[in-house]
Coordinates of C-alpha atoms in Angstrom, one line a residue:
M1 CA -19.3 21.1 5.2
K2 CA -21.0 17.9 4.0
S3 CA -23.5 16.0 6.1
V4 CA -22.5 12.6 7.6
P5 CA -23.8 9.7 5.6
E6 CA -26.7 7.8 7.3
S7 CA -24.9 4.5 7.0
P8 CA -21.2 4.0 7.8
A9 CA -18.6 5.3 5.5
L10 CA -15.6 3.2 4.6
V11 CA -12.5 5.4 4.6
F12 CA -9.5 4.1 3.1
F13 CA -5.9 5.6 3.8
D14 CA -2.7 5.0 2.0
I15 CA 0.5 5.0 4.2
D16 CA 3.5 6.5 2.7
G17 CA 2.8 10.2 2.0
T18 CA -0.6 10.1 3.3
L19 CA -0.8 8.8 6.8
L20 CA 3.1 9.2 7.2
D21 CA 4.7 12.6 7.0
T22 CA 8.1 13.2 5.5
N23 CA 9.8 12.1 8.6
R24 CA 7.8 8.8 8.3
E25 CA 5.8 9.6 11.4
V26 CA 2.0 9.7 12.0
P27 CA 1.0 13.2 12.6
P28 CA -1.0 13.4 16.1
S29 CA -3.8 15.2 14.2
A30 CA -4.2 12.2 11.9
A31 CA -4.3 9.7 14.7
E32 CA -6.8 11.8 16.6
A33 CA -8.9 12.4 13.4
I34 CA -9.0 8.6 12.7
S35 CA -9.9 7.8 16.2
Q36 CA -12.7 10.3 16.1
L37 CA -13.9 8.9 12.7
R38 CA -14.3 5.5 14.3
K39 CA -16.0 7.0 17.3
N40 CA -18.6 8.5 15.0
G41 CA -19.6 5.0 13.8
H42 CA -17.5 4.9 10.4
L43 CA -14.8 2.3 9.4
A44 CA -11.1 3.3 8.9
L45 CA -9.1 1.1 6.8
I46 CA -5.4 1.0 5.5
N47 CA -5.1 0.6 1.7
T48 CA -1.5 0.4 0.8
G49 CA 1.1 -1.0 -1.5
R50 CA 3.0 -2.2 1.4
C51 CA 2.8 -6.0 2.3
P52 CA 1.4 -6.9 5.8
A53 CA 4.9 -7.7 7.0
S54 CA 6.1 -4.0 6.4
I55 CA 3.0 -2.3 8.1
L56 CA 5.0 -1.4 11.4
P57 CA 3.3 -1.2 14.8
H58 CA 3.4 2.6 15.1
I59 CA 1.0 2.5 12.2
L60 CA -1.3 0.0 13.4
E61 CA -1.5 1.5 16.8
I62 CA -3.7 4.3 15.4
G63 CA -6.5 1.6 15.2
F64 CA -8.0 0.4 12.1
D65 CA -11.0 -1.8 11.2
G66 CA -9.2 -3.4 8.3
I67 CA -6.1 -3.6 5.9
V68 CA -6.0 -3.8 2.2
A69 CA -2.3 -4.5 1.6
S70 CA 0.1 -5.4 -1.2
C71 CA -2.1 -3.5 -3.8
G72 CA -5.2 -5.4 -3.2
T73 CA -3.7 -8.9 -2.9
Y74 CA -4.3 -9.2 0.8
I75 CA -7.4 -8.1 2.8
E76 CA -8.0 -8.3 6.5
Y77 CA -11.0 -7.2 8.3
R78 CA -11.3 -7.0 12.1
N79 CA -8.3 -9.5 12.3
D80 CA -9.9 -12.0 9.9
V81 CA -8.0 -12.6 6.8
L82 CA -10.6 -12.5 3.7
F83 CA -8.2 -12.7 0.8
N84 CA -4.5 -13.7 0.5
L85 CA -3.3 -14.1 -3.1
V86 CA 0.4 -15.3 -3.1
I87 CA 2.5 -15.7 -6.2
E88 CA 2.7 -19.3 -7.5
Q89 CA 6.0 -21.1 -6.7
D90 CA 6.5 -22.3 -10.2
L91 CA 6.4 -18.6 -11.5
L92 CA 9.0 -17.7 -8.8
A93 CA 11.3 -20.7 -9.6
Q94 CA 11.6 -19.3 -13.1
L95 CA 11.8 -15.7 -12.2
L96 CA 14.3 -15.5 -9.2
P97 CA 17.3 -17.1 -11.0
L98 CA 17.1 -14.5 -13.6
I99 CA 16.8 -11.8 -11.2
D100 CA 19.9 -13.2 -9.3
Q101 CA 22.0 -12.8 -12.5
A102 CA 20.7 -9.3 -13.2
P103 CA 21.5 -5.7 -12.1
I104 CA 18.1 -5.4 -10.2
E105 CA 17.4 -4.8 -6.5
M106 CA 14.2 -6.6 -6.0
L107 CA 12.2 -6.7 -2.6
L108 CA 9.8 -9.7 -2.4
E109 CA 6.9 -8.7 -0.2
G110 CA 4.7 -11.1 1.7
P111 CA 2.2 -11.4 4.6
E112 CA 4.8 -12.4 7.2
F113 CA 8.3 -11.4 5.7
L114 CA 10.2 -9.5 3.2
Y115 CA 12.9 -11.2 1.1
V116 CA 16.0 -9.9 -0.4
R117 CA 18.7 -11.5 -2.6
D118 CA 21.6 -10.7 0.0
L119 CA 20.4 -10.3 3.5
S120 CA 23.9 -9.2 4.7
L121 CA 24.4 -6.7 2.1
F122 CA 20.9 -5.4 2.5
Q123 CA 21.4 -5.1 6.2
S124 CA 24.6 -3.2 5.9
Q125 CA 23.5 -0.8 3.2
Y126 CA 19.9 0.0 4.2
M127 CA 18.3 -1.5 7.2
F128 CA 20.2 -0.5 10.3
S129 CA 20.2 3.1 9.3
G130 CA 16.8 3.3 7.8
Y131 CA 13.1 3.0 8.4
F132 CA 13.3 -0.6 9.3
Y133 CA 15.8 -0.2 12.1
G134 CA 14.7 -2.4 15.0
H135 CA 12.7 -4.7 12.7
E136 CA 15.2 -6.8 11.2
H137 CA 13.4 -10.0 12.1
I138 CA 10.9 -9.4 9.2
F139 CA 13.6 -9.8 6.6
R140 CA 14.9 -13.0 5.0
D141 CA 17.2 -14.1 2.2
W142 CA 15.3 -15.6 -0.5
H143 CA 17.9 -18.4 -1.1
D144 CA 17.6 -19.6 2.4
T145 CA 13.9 -20.1 3.1
P146 CA 10.5 -20.6 1.4
V147 CA 9.4 -17.6 -0.3
V148 CA 5.7 -16.7 0.2
I149 CA 4.8 -13.3 -1.3
N150 CA 2.0 -11.2 -2.7
K151 CA 4.0 -8.6 -4.8
M152 CA 7.5 -7.2 -5.5
S153 CA 9.1 -3.9 -5.7
F154 CA 12.2 -3.2 -7.7
A155 CA 15.0 -0.6 -8.3
L156 CA 16.9 -0.8 -11.7
E157 CA 20.3 0.5 -12.8
S158 CA 18.9 1.4 -16.3
P159 CA 15.5 1.3 -17.8
T160 CA 16.2 -1.9 -19.6
G161 CA 17.0 -3.7 -16.3
L162 CA 13.9 -5.9 -16.5
D163 CA 14.4 -7.1 -20.1
C164 CA 15.9 -10.4 -18.8
C165 CA 12.6 -11.4 -17.3
R166 CA 10.1 -9.2 -19.2
H167 CA 8.7 -12.5 -20.9
L168 CA 7.7 -13.7 -17.4
I169 CA 6.6 -10.3 -16.0
E170 CA 4.4 -9.0 -18.9
P171 CA 1.9 -12.0 -18.9
N172 CA 1.7 -12.2 -15.0
F173 CA 2.2 -8.8 -13.4
D174 CA 0.9 -5.3 -13.8
L175 CA 3.8 -2.8 -13.4
I176 CA 3.2 0.3 -11.4
P177 CA 6.0 2.8 -12.3
H178 CA 7.3 5.3 -9.6
S179 CA 10.1 6.5 -11.7
P180 CA 12.0 5.2 -14.8
L181 CA 14.1 3.0 -12.5
H182 CA 11.7 2.2 -9.7
G183 CA 8.3 0.5 -9.4
E184 CA 6.1 -2.2 -8.3
L185 CA 5.1 -5.6 -9.8
V186 CA 1.6 -6.7 -8.8
P187 CA -0.2 -9.9 -9.9
K188 CA -2.2 -9.0 -13.1
G189 CA -5.7 -7.7 -12.5
H190 CA -5.3 -6.7 -8.8
N191 CA -4.9 -3.1 -7.4
K192 CA -6.0 -1.0 -4.5
A193 CA -9.4 -0.6 -6.2
T194 CA -10.0 -4.4 -6.6
G195 CA -9.3 -4.7 -2.9
I196 CA -12.0 -2.1 -2.1
E197 CA -14.5 -3.9 -4.3
R198 CA -13.8 -7.3 -2.8
L199 CA -14.3 -6.0 0.7
L200 CA -17.5 -4.2 -0.2
R201 CA -18.7 -7.4 -1.5
H202 CA -18.0 -9.2 1.7
L203 CA -19.6 -6.5 3.8
N204 CA -22.5 -6.0 1.6
L205 CA -21.8 -2.1 1.7
P206 CA -22.4 0.3 -1.0
R207 CA -19.6 2.0 -3.1
S208 CA -21.4 5.3 -2.6
N209 CA -20.2 5.7 0.9
T210 CA -16.5 4.9 0.0
Y211 CA -13.6 7.6 0.6
A212 CA -10.0 7.3 -0.1
F213 CA -6.9 9.3 0.8
G214 CA -3.8 8.9 -1.4
D215 CA -0.8 10.7 -3.1
S216 CA 0.9 8.4 -5.4
L217 CA 0.6 6.6 -8.6
N218 CA -0.4 3.3 -7.2
D219 CA -3.3 5.2 -5.5
L220 CA -4.9 6.2 -9.0
D221 CA -7.1 3.0 -9.1
M222 CA -8.3 3.6 -5.5
L223 CA -9.0 7.3 -5.8
S224 CA -10.9 6.7 -9.1
Y225 CA -13.0 3.9 -7.8
A226 CA -13.9 5.4 -4.4
A227 CA -17.0 7.5 -4.4
H228 CA -14.9 10.4 -2.9
G229 CA -11.1 10.5 -3.9
I230 CA -9.0 12.8 -1.7
A231 CA -5.4 13.8 -2.7
M232 CA -2.8 15.0 -0.4
A233 CA -1.6 18.6 -1.4
D234 CA 1.9 17.2 -2.2
S235 CA 0.5 14.5 -4.6
R236 CA 1.8 13.7 -8.0
S237 CA 0.2 15.9 -10.5
T238 CA -1.6 12.8 -12.1
V239 CA -3.2 12.1 -8.8
L240 CA -4.3 15.6 -8.1
S241 CA -6.0 15.8 -11.5
I242 CA -8.3 12.7 -10.9
S243 CA -9.2 13.5 -7.3
D244 CA -12.5 14.8 -6.1
Y245 CA -10.8 16.9 -3.3
V246 CA -7.4 18.0 -2.5
T247 CA -6.5 18.4 1.1
N248 CA -3.4 19.6 2.9
S249 CA -0.2 17.6 3.1
A250 CA 0.2 15.1 5.9
E251 CA 2.4 17.6 7.9
E252 CA -0.3 20.3 7.6
D253 CA -3.2 18.1 9.0
G254 CA -4.3 16.9 5.7
I255 CA -6.2 13.8 6.9
A256 CA -8.0 15.8 9.7
R257 CA -9.0 18.4 7.1
G258 CA -10.3 16.0 4.4
L259 CA -12.3 14.1 7.0
A260 CA -13.8 17.3 8.4
H261 CA -14.4 18.6 4.8
Y262 CA -16.8 15.7 4.3
G263 CA -18.4 15.9 7.8
L264 CA -17.1 12.5 8.9
I265 CA -15.6 14.1 12.0

């Protein structure tokens, strides 16, 4: 058991696979542990690849001091937006027509909305039976409304699916792969670690009191940058190899165990 830091710790939590269990629910032990963390004078913050629009109420109800969203391109602290990097309209005007003609499923992720190529098809195939059931209002068809986004996620039919627009992607985005056919496109030079760094500068707090919980490839930068990187037990092997501590899975009280290990609760 490690002693509680004299100054407040900043503890960053990924959402999927970290705060949420395999049923996409927040385990009661995690909610209780984060509540106690804040009662102890520390700061609890989300740090996620999700855009703000897709951080649903049952997650926010836990209670957080801030949000780093969309892989570091959006930062909010105590309801004040500190940073909101949106993709330039000129770039989208070149990119989206190419995606329209390609066998790519692309989800455009923004502060207020998520945009898809064919809203009616997306609704029939995914939305009403899935995680976003009851939250249809956050989706838009990108042909029908101005698109304001921080990043994108994609699903391909083949590993060459992005070739049609690679000349636009490579100079403007960092690609985070989740499989040969799935991944994220984030504005170049931004990630979860740069989000932490920017927030620390704003708060004038040291990196030495930062902790991060994560499980997937888009958590690598965050876990490496934080003074204490904590991997969930069911993390990808690459994540496990760079972490300072491995806690239990979300289902097995991993958040509570990790916070207790460092003496934060």
